[in-house]
Amino acid sequence: MFSIDKFIRPHLLSLKPYSSARDEFEGEASVYLDANENNLGSLAGGVDYNRYPDPYQKAIKEKLSLLKGIRPEQIFIGNGSDEAIDLLVRLVCEPGKDEVILLPPTYGMYEVSANIHHVGIQRVALDERFQPVFEKIAAKQTDRTKILFLCSPNNPTGNLLNPDTVERLIKSFNGLVVVDEAYIDFTEAPSWSTRLFEFPNLVVLQTLSKAWGMAGLRLGMAFASPEIIAYLNKIKPPYNINAVTQELVSAALDKTAQLQDMLQVITTERERVMAAFNQMPLIEKVFPSDANFVLVQVANANDLYAYLLERGVVVRNRSTQPGCANCLRITIGTPAENDHLLGSLKAYSQEKSVA
Ligand SMILES: *Cc1c(COP(=O)(O)O)cnc(C)c1O
């Protein structure tokens, strides 16, 4: 039976976390002289910006709990999901000794976080359909492997990982399996967070940066067992989510109807843009997408990238990623932006007479 205590770095098991003024006194008082704040007020205006924010973001967790069907004790909130990735590596990986497994091509932060903490990296490439290969991943595991990072839908490829393989990996992996679901709102597939109770070693990441349109506010989530969440809370910076973000996010989480409207526009546009791509001889391959971007393969990605840039359109050149030779990752924009993109691609085809 998996026990998180066996994976926490030993010195963190007994760590005494920082105890903030807001930890030591939680009730209601009329005069707060406990946190060295400026009680005259804030130069930023607003109601309470002179006060430290709630270190555990209780109001947001209550709303997320209802939205996602997950108990508040199973929710960690980070300054972007990037903070959760960083804290997970710090929590279980001993620098210079332990390692993580990544499945390239995938999101770059897993590797950067491991490198920052001097944690080893084992890479097991996704297959030609960008799916994980169970046997190859299992073969890489040693007693030093602490985290397996899975990204579904995967960035930059756009596809969901095969759920049967993901389930086999979670069941067999002796360590944390992190399923990064930054793009889950763009697909019909269920979140792995609905199965947390089955898998004590599972951590699911989501973010408000993509579908919810709040990348600038920096708020990401980790869903896991209450034990794992308690450890993350113990090692996080005390006030990792600022007051403005907490305020704006709390209000935005009520706007679920508008979220659905935006998702409708984006997924409809995705199908329109992909259909147009499929009609263009210039585009040699359009990879399936369950996200708000599409990976395409062309004859000369660098050339097309530079051409689009001249027309004021910036896309992501992923050509140097394994399995992504001559591939561009293109975000689905507004209908007008997508028209601009498609027009530019047609002009390119005519100029190069690819058509
Ligand atoms: C964009 C992205 C994130 C970033 O999340 P933040 O919450 O903005 O830090 C995480 N994972 C993947 C796969 C992403 O593409």
PDB file of N, CA and C in Angstrom, residues 45-84:
ATOM      1  N   GLY A  45      -5.146  51.556  -2.875  1.00  0.00           N
ATOM      2  CA  GLY A  45      -6.611  51.661  -2.839  1.00  0.00           C
ATOM      3  C   GLY A  45      -7.192  50.314  -2.456  1.00  0.00           C
ATOM      4  N   GLY A  46      -8.398  50.034  -2.942  1.00  0.00           N
ATOM      5  CA  GLY A  46      -9.027  48.749  -2.612  1.00  0.00           C
ATOM      6  C   GLY A  46      -9.436  48.724  -1.160  1.00  0.00           C
ATOM      7  N   VAL A  47     -10.065  47.650  -0.771  1.00  0.00           N
ATOM      8  CA  VAL A  47     -10.601  47.588   0.581  1.00  0.00           C
ATOM      9  C   VAL A  47      -9.528  47.206   1.597  1.00  0.00           C
ATOM     10  N   ASP A  48      -8.873  46.101   1.345  1.00  0.00           N
ATOM     11  CA  ASP A  48      -8.048  45.502   2.396  1.00  0.00           C
ATOM     12  C   ASP A  48      -6.630  45.203   1.938  1.00  0.00           C
ATOM     13  N   TYR A  49      -6.131  45.946   0.957  1.00  0.00           N
ATOM     14  CA  TYR A  49      -4.817  45.565   0.428  1.00  0.00           C
ATOM     15  C   TYR A  49      -3.685  45.841   1.403  1.00  0.00           C
ATOM     16  N   ASN A  50      -3.964  46.548   2.483  1.00  0.00           N
ATOM     17  CA  ASN A  50      -2.936  46.702   3.511  1.00  0.00           C
ATOM     18  C   ASN A  50      -2.813  45.453   4.382  1.00  0.00           C
ATOM     19  N   ARG A  51      -3.750  44.514   4.208  1.00  0.00           N
ATOM     20  CA  ARG A  51      -3.743  43.296   5.038  1.00  0.00           C
ATOM     21  C   ARG A  51      -3.160  42.117   4.279  1.00  0.00           C
ATOM     22  N   TYR A  52      -2.457  41.247   4.996  1.00  0.00           N
ATOM     23  CA  TYR A  52      -1.992  40.002   4.385  1.00  0.00           C
ATOM     24  C   TYR A  52      -3.195  39.171   3.955  1.00  0.00           C
ATOM     25  N   PRO A  53      -3.059  38.460   2.838  1.00  0.00           N
ATOM     26  CA  PRO A  53      -4.191  37.641   2.363  1.00  0.00           C
ATOM     27  C   PRO A  53      -4.303  36.321   3.136  1.00  0.00           C
ATOM     28  N   ASP A  54      -5.430  35.644   2.938  1.00  0.00           N
ATOM     29  CA  ASP A  54      -5.648  34.329   3.552  1.00  0.00           C
ATOM     30  C   ASP A  54      -4.594  33.351   3.036  1.00  0.00           C
ATOM     31  N   PRO A  55      -3.740  32.807   3.929  1.00  0.00           N
ATOM     32  CA  PRO A  55      -2.675  31.903   3.458  1.00  0.00           C
ATOM     33  C   PRO A  55      -3.210  30.613   2.842  1.00  0.00           C
ATOM     34  N   TYR A  56      -4.435  30.213   3.178  1.00  0.00           N
ATOM     35  CA  TYR A  56      -4.972  28.942   2.656  1.00  0.00           C
ATOM     36  C   TYR A  56      -6.131  29.136   1.683  1.00  0.00           C
ATOM     37  N   GLN A  57      -6.407  30.390   1.299  1.00  0.00           N
ATOM     38  CA  GLN A  57      -7.373  30.678   0.223  1.00  0.00           C
ATOM     39  C   GLN A  57      -8.691  29.934   0.405  1.00  0.00           C
ATOM     40  N   LYS A  58      -9.245  30.027   1.603  1.00  0.00           N
ATOM     41  CA  LYS A  58     -10.426  29.217   1.936  1.00  0.00           C
ATOM     42  C   LYS A  58     -11.630  29.515   1.042  1.00  0.00           C
ATOM     43  N   ALA A  59     -11.858  30.807   0.751  1.00  0.00           N
ATOM     44  CA  ALA A  59     -13.032  31.161  -0.058  1.00  0.00           C
ATOM     45  C   ALA A  59     -12.943  30.512  -1.443  1.00  0.00           C
ATOM     46  N   ILE A  60     -11.744  30.560  -2.027  1.00  0.00           N
ATOM     47  CA  ILE A  60     -11.569  29.976  -3.366  1.00  0.00           C
ATOM     48  C   ILE A  60     -11.705  28.457  -3.312  1.00  0.00           C
ATOM     49  N   LYS A  61     -11.129  27.853  -2.278  1.00  0.00           N
ATOM     50  CA  LYS A  61     -11.209  26.390  -2.187  1.00  0.00           C
ATOM     51  C   LYS A  61     -12.644  25.914  -2.035  1.00  0.00           C
ATOM     52  N   GLU A  62     -13.461  26.678  -1.299  1.00  0.00           N
ATOM     53  CA  GLU A  62     -14.869  26.280  -1.174  1.00  0.00           C
ATOM     54  C   GLU A  62     -15.563  26.287  -2.529  1.00  0.00           C
ATOM     55  N   LYS A  63     -15.292  27.310  -3.319  1.00  0.00           N
ATOM     56  CA  LYS A  63     -15.921  27.375  -4.647  1.00  0.00           C
ATOM     57  C   LYS A  63     -15.393  26.278  -5.562  1.00  0.00           C
ATOM     58  N   LEU A  64     -14.077  26.060  -5.522  1.00  0.00           N
ATOM     59  CA  LEU A  64     -13.497  25.000  -6.358  1.00  0.00           C
ATOM     60  C   LEU A  64     -14.031  23.634  -5.948  1.00  0.00           C
ATOM     61  N   SER A  65     -14.215  23.473  -4.646  1.00  0.00           N
ATOM     62  CA  SER A  65     -14.721  22.210  -4.132  1.00  0.00           C
ATOM     63  C   SER A  65     -16.082  21.878  -4.748  1.00  0.00           C
ATOM     64  N   LEU A  66     -16.968  22.881  -4.807  1.00  0.00           N
ATOM     65  CA  LEU A  66     -18.288  22.666  -5.397  1.00  0.00           C
ATOM     66  C   LEU A  66     -18.190  22.434  -6.904  1.00  0.00           C
ATOM     67  N   LEU A  67     -17.344  23.251  -7.549  1.00  0.00           N
ATOM     68  CA  LEU A  67     -17.206  23.143  -9.013  1.00  0.00           C
ATOM     69  C   LEU A  67     -16.649  21.795  -9.443  1.00  0.00           C
ATOM     70  N   LYS A  68     -15.659  21.322  -8.699  1.00  0.00           N
ATOM     71  CA  LYS A  68     -14.915  20.131  -9.133  1.00  0.00           C
ATOM     72  C   LYS A  68     -15.360  18.861  -8.408  1.00  0.00           C
ATOM     73  N   GLY A  69     -16.157  19.011  -7.364  1.00  0.00           N
ATOM     74  CA  GLY A  69     -16.550  17.835  -6.599  1.00  0.00           C
ATOM     75  C   GLY A  69     -15.385  17.230  -5.837  1.00  0.00           C
ATOM     76  N   ILE A  70     -14.529  18.074  -5.299  1.00  0.00           N
ATOM     77  CA  ILE A  70     -13.350  17.609  -4.552  1.00  0.00           C
ATOM     78  C   ILE A  70     -13.340  18.311  -3.194  1.00  0.00           C
ATOM     79  N   ARG A  71     -13.061  17.566  -2.133  1.00  0.00           N
ATOM     80  CA  ARG A  71     -13.064  18.186  -0.799  1.00  0.00           C
ATOM     81  C   ARG A  71     -11.974  19.257  -0.699  1.00  0.00           C
ATOM     82  N   PRO A  72     -12.243  20.350   0.063  1.00  0.00           N
ATOM     83  CA  PRO A  72     -11.241  21.406   0.197  1.00  0.00           C
ATOM     84  C   PRO A  72      -9.885  20.885   0.698  1.00  0.00           C
ATOM     85  N   GLU A  73      -9.875  19.879   1.555  1.00  0.00           N
ATOM     86  CA  GLU A  73      -8.603  19.333   2.070  1.00  0.00           C
ATOM     87  C   GLU A  73      -7.813  18.622   0.976  1.00  0.00           C
ATOM     88  N   GLN A  74      -8.445  18.401  -0.161  1.00  0.00           N
ATOM     89  CA  GLN A  74      -7.730  17.736  -1.259  1.00  0.00           C
ATOM     90  C   GLN A  74      -7.309  18.723  -2.342  1.00  0.00           C
ATOM     91  N   ILE A  75      -7.379  20.029  -1.995  1.00  0.00           N
ATOM     92  CA  ILE A  75      -7.032  21.069  -2.970  1.00  0.00           C
ATOM     93  C   ILE A  75      -5.854  21.898  -2.446  1.00  0.00           C
ATOM     94  N   PHE A  76      -4.810  21.993  -3.274  1.00  0.00           N
ATOM     95  CA  PHE A  76      -3.710  22.925  -3.019  1.00  0.00           C
ATOM     96  C   PHE A  76      -3.788  24.014  -4.082  1.00  0.00           C
ATOM     97  N   ILE A  77      -3.566  25.260  -3.667  1.00  0.00           N
ATOM     98  CA  ILE A  77      -3.568  26.352  -4.644  1.00  0.00           C
ATOM     99  C   ILE A  77      -2.173  26.960  -4.716  1.00  0.00           C
ATOM    100  N   GLY A  78      -1.693  27.078  -5.938  1.00  0.00           N
ATOM    101  CA  GLY A  78      -0.340  27.601  -6.147  1.00  0.00           C
ATOM    102  C   GLY A  78      -0.341  28.834  -7.026  1.00  0.00           C
ATOM    103  N   ASN A  79       0.778  29.539  -6.981  1.00  0.00           N
ATOM    104  CA  ASN A  79       0.990  30.715  -7.822  1.00  0.00           C
ATOM    105  C   ASN A  79       1.259  30.204  -9.250  1.00  0.00           C
ATOM    106  N   GLY A  80       0.177  29.790  -9.903  1.00  0.00           N
ATOM    107  CA  GLY A  80       0.274  29.043 -11.157  1.00  0.00           C
ATOM    108  C   GLY A  80       0.504  27.580 -10.845  1.00  0.00           C
ATOM    109  N   SER A  81       0.147  26.685 -11.780  1.00  0.00           N
ATOM    110  CA  SER A  81       0.465  25.276 -11.514  1.00  0.00           C
ATOM    111  C   SER A  81       1.972  25.070 -11.544  1.00  0.00           C
ATOM    112  N   ASP A  82       2.696  26.000 -12.158  1.00  0.00           N
ATOM    113  CA  ASP A  82       4.162  25.911 -12.127  1.00  0.00           C
ATOM    114  C   ASP A  82       4.693  25.870 -10.690  1.00  0.00           C
ATOM    115  N   GLU A  83       4.034  26.583  -9.773  1.00  0.00           N
ATOM    116  CA  GLU A  83       4.492  26.533  -8.376  1.00  0.00           C
ATOM    117  C   GLU A  83       4.253  25.149  -7.787  1.00  0.00           C
ATOM    118  N   ALA A  84       3.122  24.538  -8.155  1.00  0.00           N
ATOM    119  CA  ALA A  84       2.843  23.183  -7.655  1.00  0.00           C
ATOM    120  C   ALA A  84       3.873  22.193  -8.184  1.00  0.00           C
TER     121      ALA A  84
END
